[in-house]
Tab-separated table of C-alpha atoms in Angstrom:
chain	number	residue	atom	x	y	z
A	411	MET	CA	-81.440	19.902	-106.926
A	412	THR	CA	-82.326	16.376	-105.868
A	413	GLY	CA	-83.267	17.528	-102.365
A	414	ARG	CA	-86.448	19.036	-103.771
A	415	ARG	CA	-87.693	15.605	-104.792
A	416	PHE	CA	-86.721	13.734	-101.645
A	417	LEU	CA	-89.856	14.261	-99.579
A	418	THR	CA	-92.942	16.368	-100.132
A	419	SER	CA	-93.881	18.856	-97.454
A	420	LEU	CA	-97.408	17.464	-97.289
A	421	ARG	CA	-96.236	14.019	-96.171
A	422	LEU	CA	-93.744	15.405	-93.652
A	423	ASP	CA	-96.209	17.862	-92.131
A	424	THR	CA	-98.969	15.276	-91.998
A	425	LEU	CA	-96.718	12.880	-90.096
A	426	PHE	CA	-95.497	15.584	-87.698
A	427	ASP	CA	-98.965	16.964	-86.961
A	428	GLY	CA	-100.394	13.473	-86.597
A	429	VAL	CA	-97.833	12.419	-84.001
A	430	PHE	CA	-98.288	15.667	-82.094
A	431	ALA	CA	-102.076	15.271	-82.116
A	432	ILE	CA	-101.878	11.701	-80.823
A	433	THR	CA	-99.323	12.631	-78.163
A	434	LEU	CA	-101.359	15.576	-76.903
A	435	THR	CA	-104.370	13.278	-76.615
A	436	LEU	CA	-102.441	10.563	-74.791
A	437	LEU	CA	-101.357	13.037	-72.127
A	438	VAL	CA	-104.842	13.242	-70.656
A	439	LEU	CA	-105.243	9.487	-70.376
A	440	ASP	CA	-103.120	9.472	-67.237
A	441	VAL	CA	-105.633	11.765	-65.496
A	442	ARG	CA	-108.248	9.213	-64.460
A	443	PRO	CA	-111.416	10.058	-62.534
A	444	PRO	CA	-111.827	8.208	-59.232
A	445	GLU	CA	-113.653	4.891	-59.336
A	446	GLU	CA	-114.395	4.792	-55.615
A	447	LEU	CA	-114.922	7.536	-53.067
A	448	GLY	CA	-113.422	7.540	-49.605
A	449	PRO	CA	-115.046	8.716	-46.377
A	450	GLY	CA	-114.376	12.372	-47.203
A	451	GLY	CA	-116.276	12.257	-50.465
A	452	LEU	CA	-115.164	13.475	-53.886
A	453	LEU	CA	-113.239	16.615	-52.938
A	454	PRO	CA	-110.222	14.899	-51.294
A	455	VAL	CA	-109.963	12.516	-54.226
A	456	LEU	CA	-109.974	15.398	-56.697
A	457	ARG	CA	-107.259	17.113	-54.683
A	458	GLY	CA	-105.231	13.941	-55.002
A	459	LEU	CA	-105.373	14.323	-58.772
A	460	GLY	CA	-103.433	17.590	-58.491
A	461	PRO	CA	-100.032	16.174	-59.561
A	462	GLU	CA	-101.547	14.410	-62.585
A	463	LEU	CA	-103.423	17.539	-63.647
A	464	ALA	CA	-100.334	19.717	-63.161
A	465	SER	CA	-98.125	17.419	-65.247
A	466	TYR	CA	-100.826	17.257	-67.928
A	467	VAL	CA	-101.174	21.040	-68.185
A	468	VAL	CA	-97.434	21.716	-68.241
A	469	SER	CA	-96.702	18.910	-70.718
A	470	PHE	CA	-99.532	19.976	-73.032
A	471	ALA	CA	-98.397	23.608	-72.913
A	472	LEU	CA	-94.741	22.755	-73.562
A	473	LEU	CA	-95.594	20.536	-76.520
A	474	SER	CA	-97.852	23.293	-77.850
A	475	VAL	CA	-94.918	25.713	-77.676
A	476	PHE	CA	-92.767	23.277	-79.643
A	477	TRP	CA	-95.530	22.771	-82.193
A	478	LEU	CA	-95.931	26.529	-82.683
A	479	GLY	CA	-92.178	26.963	-83.049
A	480	HIS	CA	-92.034	24.109	-85.527
A	481	HIS	CA	-94.639	25.671	-87.782
A	482	LEU	CA	-93.278	29.195	-87.524
A	483	GLY	CA	-89.826	28.066	-88.569
A	484	GLY	CA	-91.288	25.601	-91.036
A	485	SER	CA	-93.045	28.397	-92.914
A	486	LEU	CA	-89.578	29.547	-94.019
A	487	VAL	CA	-88.375	26.139	-95.256
A	488	VAL	CA	-89.069	25.476	-98.929
A	489	ARG	CA	-87.603	22.002	-99.482
A	490	SER	CA	-86.364	18.952	-97.625
A	491	ASP	CA	-83.482	16.497	-97.681
A	492	PHE	CA	-82.549	13.286	-95.903
A	493	ALA	CA	-80.986	14.935	-92.842
A	494	HIS	CA	-83.988	17.236	-92.458
A	495	ALA	CA	-86.402	14.307	-92.512
A	496	ALA	CA	-84.220	12.240	-90.177
A	497	LEU	CA	-84.015	15.043	-87.600
A	498	ASN	CA	-87.784	15.429	-87.764
A	499	LEU	CA	-88.197	11.719	-87.081
A	500	LEU	CA	-85.789	11.888	-84.144
A	501	ALA	CA	-87.792	14.791	-82.755
A	502	LEU	CA	-90.984	12.763	-83.068
A	503	LEU	CA	-89.290	9.905	-81.216
A	504	VAL	CA	-88.812	12.247	-78.258
A	505	VAL	CA	-92.279	13.785	-78.610
A	506	ALA	CA	-93.887	10.357	-78.362
A	507	LEU	CA	-92.030	9.744	-75.063
A	508	VAL	CA	-93.424	12.836	-73.350
A	509	PRO	CA	-96.610	11.111	-72.080
A	510	PHE	CA	-94.376	8.561	-70.347
A	511	SER	CA	-92.257	11.187	-68.599
A	512	ALA	CA	-95.346	13.272	-67.770
A	513	ALA	CA	-96.946	10.198	-66.176
A	514	LEU	CA	-93.823	9.696	-64.039
A	515	ILE	CA	-94.254	13.188	-62.610
A	516	GLY	CA	-97.972	12.721	-62.030
A	517	ARG	CA	-97.560	9.421	-60.209
A	518	HIS	CA	-94.341	10.218	-58.355
A	519	PRO	CA	-94.472	13.988	-57.708
A	520	GLY	CA	-91.841	13.881	-54.987
A	521	GLU	CA	-89.272	11.842	-56.909
A	522	PRO	CA	-86.401	13.938	-58.371
A	523	LEU	CA	-85.624	11.298	-60.995
A	524	ALA	CA	-89.101	11.689	-62.496
A	525	TYR	CA	-88.450	15.391	-63.134
A	526	THR	CA	-84.990	14.564	-64.454
A	527	VAL	CA	-86.441	12.198	-67.045
A	528	PHE	CA	-89.050	14.791	-68.031
A	529	GLY	CA	-86.470	17.567	-68.244
A	530	THR	CA	-84.140	15.420	-70.316
A	531	HIS	CA	-86.908	14.738	-72.829
A	532	VAL	CA	-87.782	18.432	-73.112
A	533	ALA	CA	-84.127	19.476	-73.453
A	534	ALA	CA	-83.472	16.758	-76.054
A	535	LEU	CA	-86.440	17.954	-78.084
A	536	SER	CA	-85.156	21.527	-77.951
A	537	VAL	CA	-81.688	20.395	-79.068
A	538	LEU	CA	-83.150	18.509	-82.033
A	539	PHE	CA	-85.242	21.507	-83.085
A	540	LEU	CA	-82.157	23.723	-82.913
A	541	LEU	CA	-79.984	21.285	-84.871
A	542	ASN	CA	-82.641	20.956	-87.540
A	543	TRP	CA	-83.014	24.703	-87.912
A	544	ARG	CA	-79.250	25.084	-88.184
A	545	HIS	CA	-79.227	22.403	-90.869
A	546	CYS	CA	-82.040	24.074	-92.799
A	547	SER	CA	-80.722	27.630	-92.516
A	548	ARG	CA	-76.964	27.170	-92.896
A	549	GLY	CA	-76.058	28.700	-96.224
A	550	HIS	CA	-79.812	28.976	-96.946
A	551	ARG	CA	-79.678	25.243	-97.651
A	552	LEU	CA	-83.405	24.555	-97.276
A	553	VAL	CA	-84.902	27.971	-96.537
A	554	GLU	CA	-85.972	30.703	-98.911
A	555	ALA	CA	-82.998	32.141	-100.778
A	556	ASN	CA	-83.977	35.712	-99.883
A	557	LEU	CA	-84.615	35.052	-96.191
A	558	PRO	CA	-82.948	37.888	-94.226
A	559	PRO	CA	-79.995	36.816	-92.065
A	560	ARG	CA	-81.539	38.648	-89.101
A	561	ILE	CA	-84.487	36.250	-89.132
A	562	ILE	CA	-82.175	33.245	-89.292
A	563	SER	CA	-80.102	34.636	-86.432
A	564	ARG	CA	-83.184	35.434	-84.362
A	565	ILE	CA	-84.586	31.920	-84.641
A	566	THR	CA	-81.179	30.435	-83.868
A	567	GLN	CA	-80.832	32.672	-80.815
A	568	MET	CA	-84.271	31.661	-79.571
A	569	GLY	CA	-83.362	27.997	-80.002
A	570	VAL	CA	-80.088	28.391	-78.100
A	571	GLU	CA	-81.740	30.309	-75.256
A	572	ALA	CA	-84.541	27.753	-74.941
A	573	THR	CA	-82.115	24.827	-74.984
A	574	VAL	CA	-79.888	26.381	-72.321
A	575	GLY	CA	-82.918	27.140	-70.166
A	576	TYR	CA	-84.243	23.591	-70.368
A	577	LEU	CA	-80.798	22.112	-69.649
A	578	LEU	CA	-80.384	24.335	-66.594
A	579	LEU	CA	-83.701	23.112	-65.199
A	580	ILE	CA	-82.609	19.470	-65.148
A	581	PRO	CA	-80.380	19.713	-62.029
A	582	VAL	CA	-83.049	21.779	-60.235
A	583	ALA	CA	-85.010	18.547	-59.724
A	584	PHE	CA	-82.369	17.204	-57.373
A	585	PHE	CA	-82.632	20.199	-55.044
A	586	ALA	CA	-86.307	21.185	-55.314
A	587	ALA	CA	-88.260	18.598	-57.274
A	588	ARG	CA	-91.691	20.216	-57.022
A	589	TRP	CA	-90.287	23.629	-57.992
A	590	SER	CA	-89.007	22.100	-61.206
A	591	LEU	CA	-92.490	21.774	-62.682
A	592	ILE	CA	-93.388	25.305	-61.557
A	593	LEU	CA	-90.330	26.693	-63.348
A	594	TYR	CA	-91.300	24.873	-66.537
A	595	PHE	CA	-94.739	26.437	-66.234
A	596	LEU	CA	-93.231	29.921	-65.809
A	597	LEU	CA	-91.151	29.468	-68.961
A	598	ILE	CA	-94.242	28.868	-71.086
A	599	PRO	CA	-95.579	32.477	-71.206
A	600	VAL	CA	-92.041	33.722	-71.897
A	601	ALA	CA	-91.776	31.327	-74.837
A	602	LEU	CA	-95.206	32.333	-76.147
A	603	VAL	CA	-94.267	36.024	-76.066
A	604	GLU	CA	-91.067	35.305	-78.005
A	605	LEU	CA	-92.956	33.199	-80.545
A	606	ALA	CA	-95.523	35.982	-80.983
A	607	ARG	CA	-92.713	38.446	-81.704
A	608	LEU	CA	-91.189	36.031	-84.179
A	609	ALA	CA	-94.560	35.576	-85.854
A	610	ARG	CA	-94.832	39.339	-86.367
A	611	LEU	CA	-91.342	39.432	-87.888
A	612	ILE	CA	-92.187	36.614	-90.272
A	613	GLU	CA	-95.520	38.177	-91.227
A	614	GLY	CA	-93.667	41.386	-92.056
A	615	LEU	CA	-91.445	39.666	-94.604
A	616	PRO	CA	-92.144	40.269	-98.300
A	617	ALA	CA	-93.510	37.411	-100.355
A	618	GLY	CA	-90.898	34.799	-101.211
A	619	GLY	CA	-88.560	35.298	-104.123
A	620	VAL	CA	-88.098	32.795	-106.917
A	621	GLU	CA	-88.192	29.845	-104.538
A	622	GLY	CA	-90.994	31.381	-102.504
A	623	GLY	CA	-93.077	31.901	-105.630
A	624	LEU	CA	-92.539	28.324	-106.713
A	625	GLU	CA	-93.108	27.051	-103.202
A	626	ARG	CA	-94.923	23.812	-102.560
A	627	LYS	CA	-98.072	23.398	-104.581
A	628	ASP	CA	-99.744	21.536	-101.743
A	629	GLY	CA	-99.643	24.755	-99.693
A	630	ALA	CA	-98.133	23.074	-96.662
A	631	SER	CA	-94.930	24.064	-94.937
A	632	GLN	CA	-91.839	22.022	-94.288
A	633	GLY	CA	-91.266	21.303	-90.629
A	634	VAL	CA	-88.197	22.545	-88.865
A	635	GLY	CA	-88.728	20.294	-85.883
């Protein structure tokens, strides 16, 4: 199958992890310490950094959730093809935009459009992850041949639920902008619990079959993001 020779998992994973690492680092650059102190001293200035710190924490946590999901699903993918690589690159395009949308929230915490832009980026990333997983898992195209259908269905269900949740949060910004970021924050522990359950399911799987045994010699996993 020519798809096996299209792109090595090592190169794809290195690119994906590299972009995520750079993006996570860029998030904190918008949180700048004060250069000058006002009459009230440092405390009021630090309080003023609240929106920037909140957007940083939520953005970092959401991207971490996506990264964990990417590698959990990617541990089940044994080869790549052009569409798989292209969807990964599209996902990275959105990932790289997150610092921009996070900065909008930090600098304009009362502006509904800022939360709309942020929510659109998060929802788009979730859609791309879901589409990529569907591409990889449909007919066991790129996943292990003996991967149980229940695992495929579970990951698909998680992707659909996450995507719907993120899409529903977009209009919230127009009615309660500041609550929008709080709701994103509340979704994070829910997502982590679901990912932990998925991790236990994957760890309970037997070692891969023929394809699993011949899996990538570099030891890396193909990304599903």
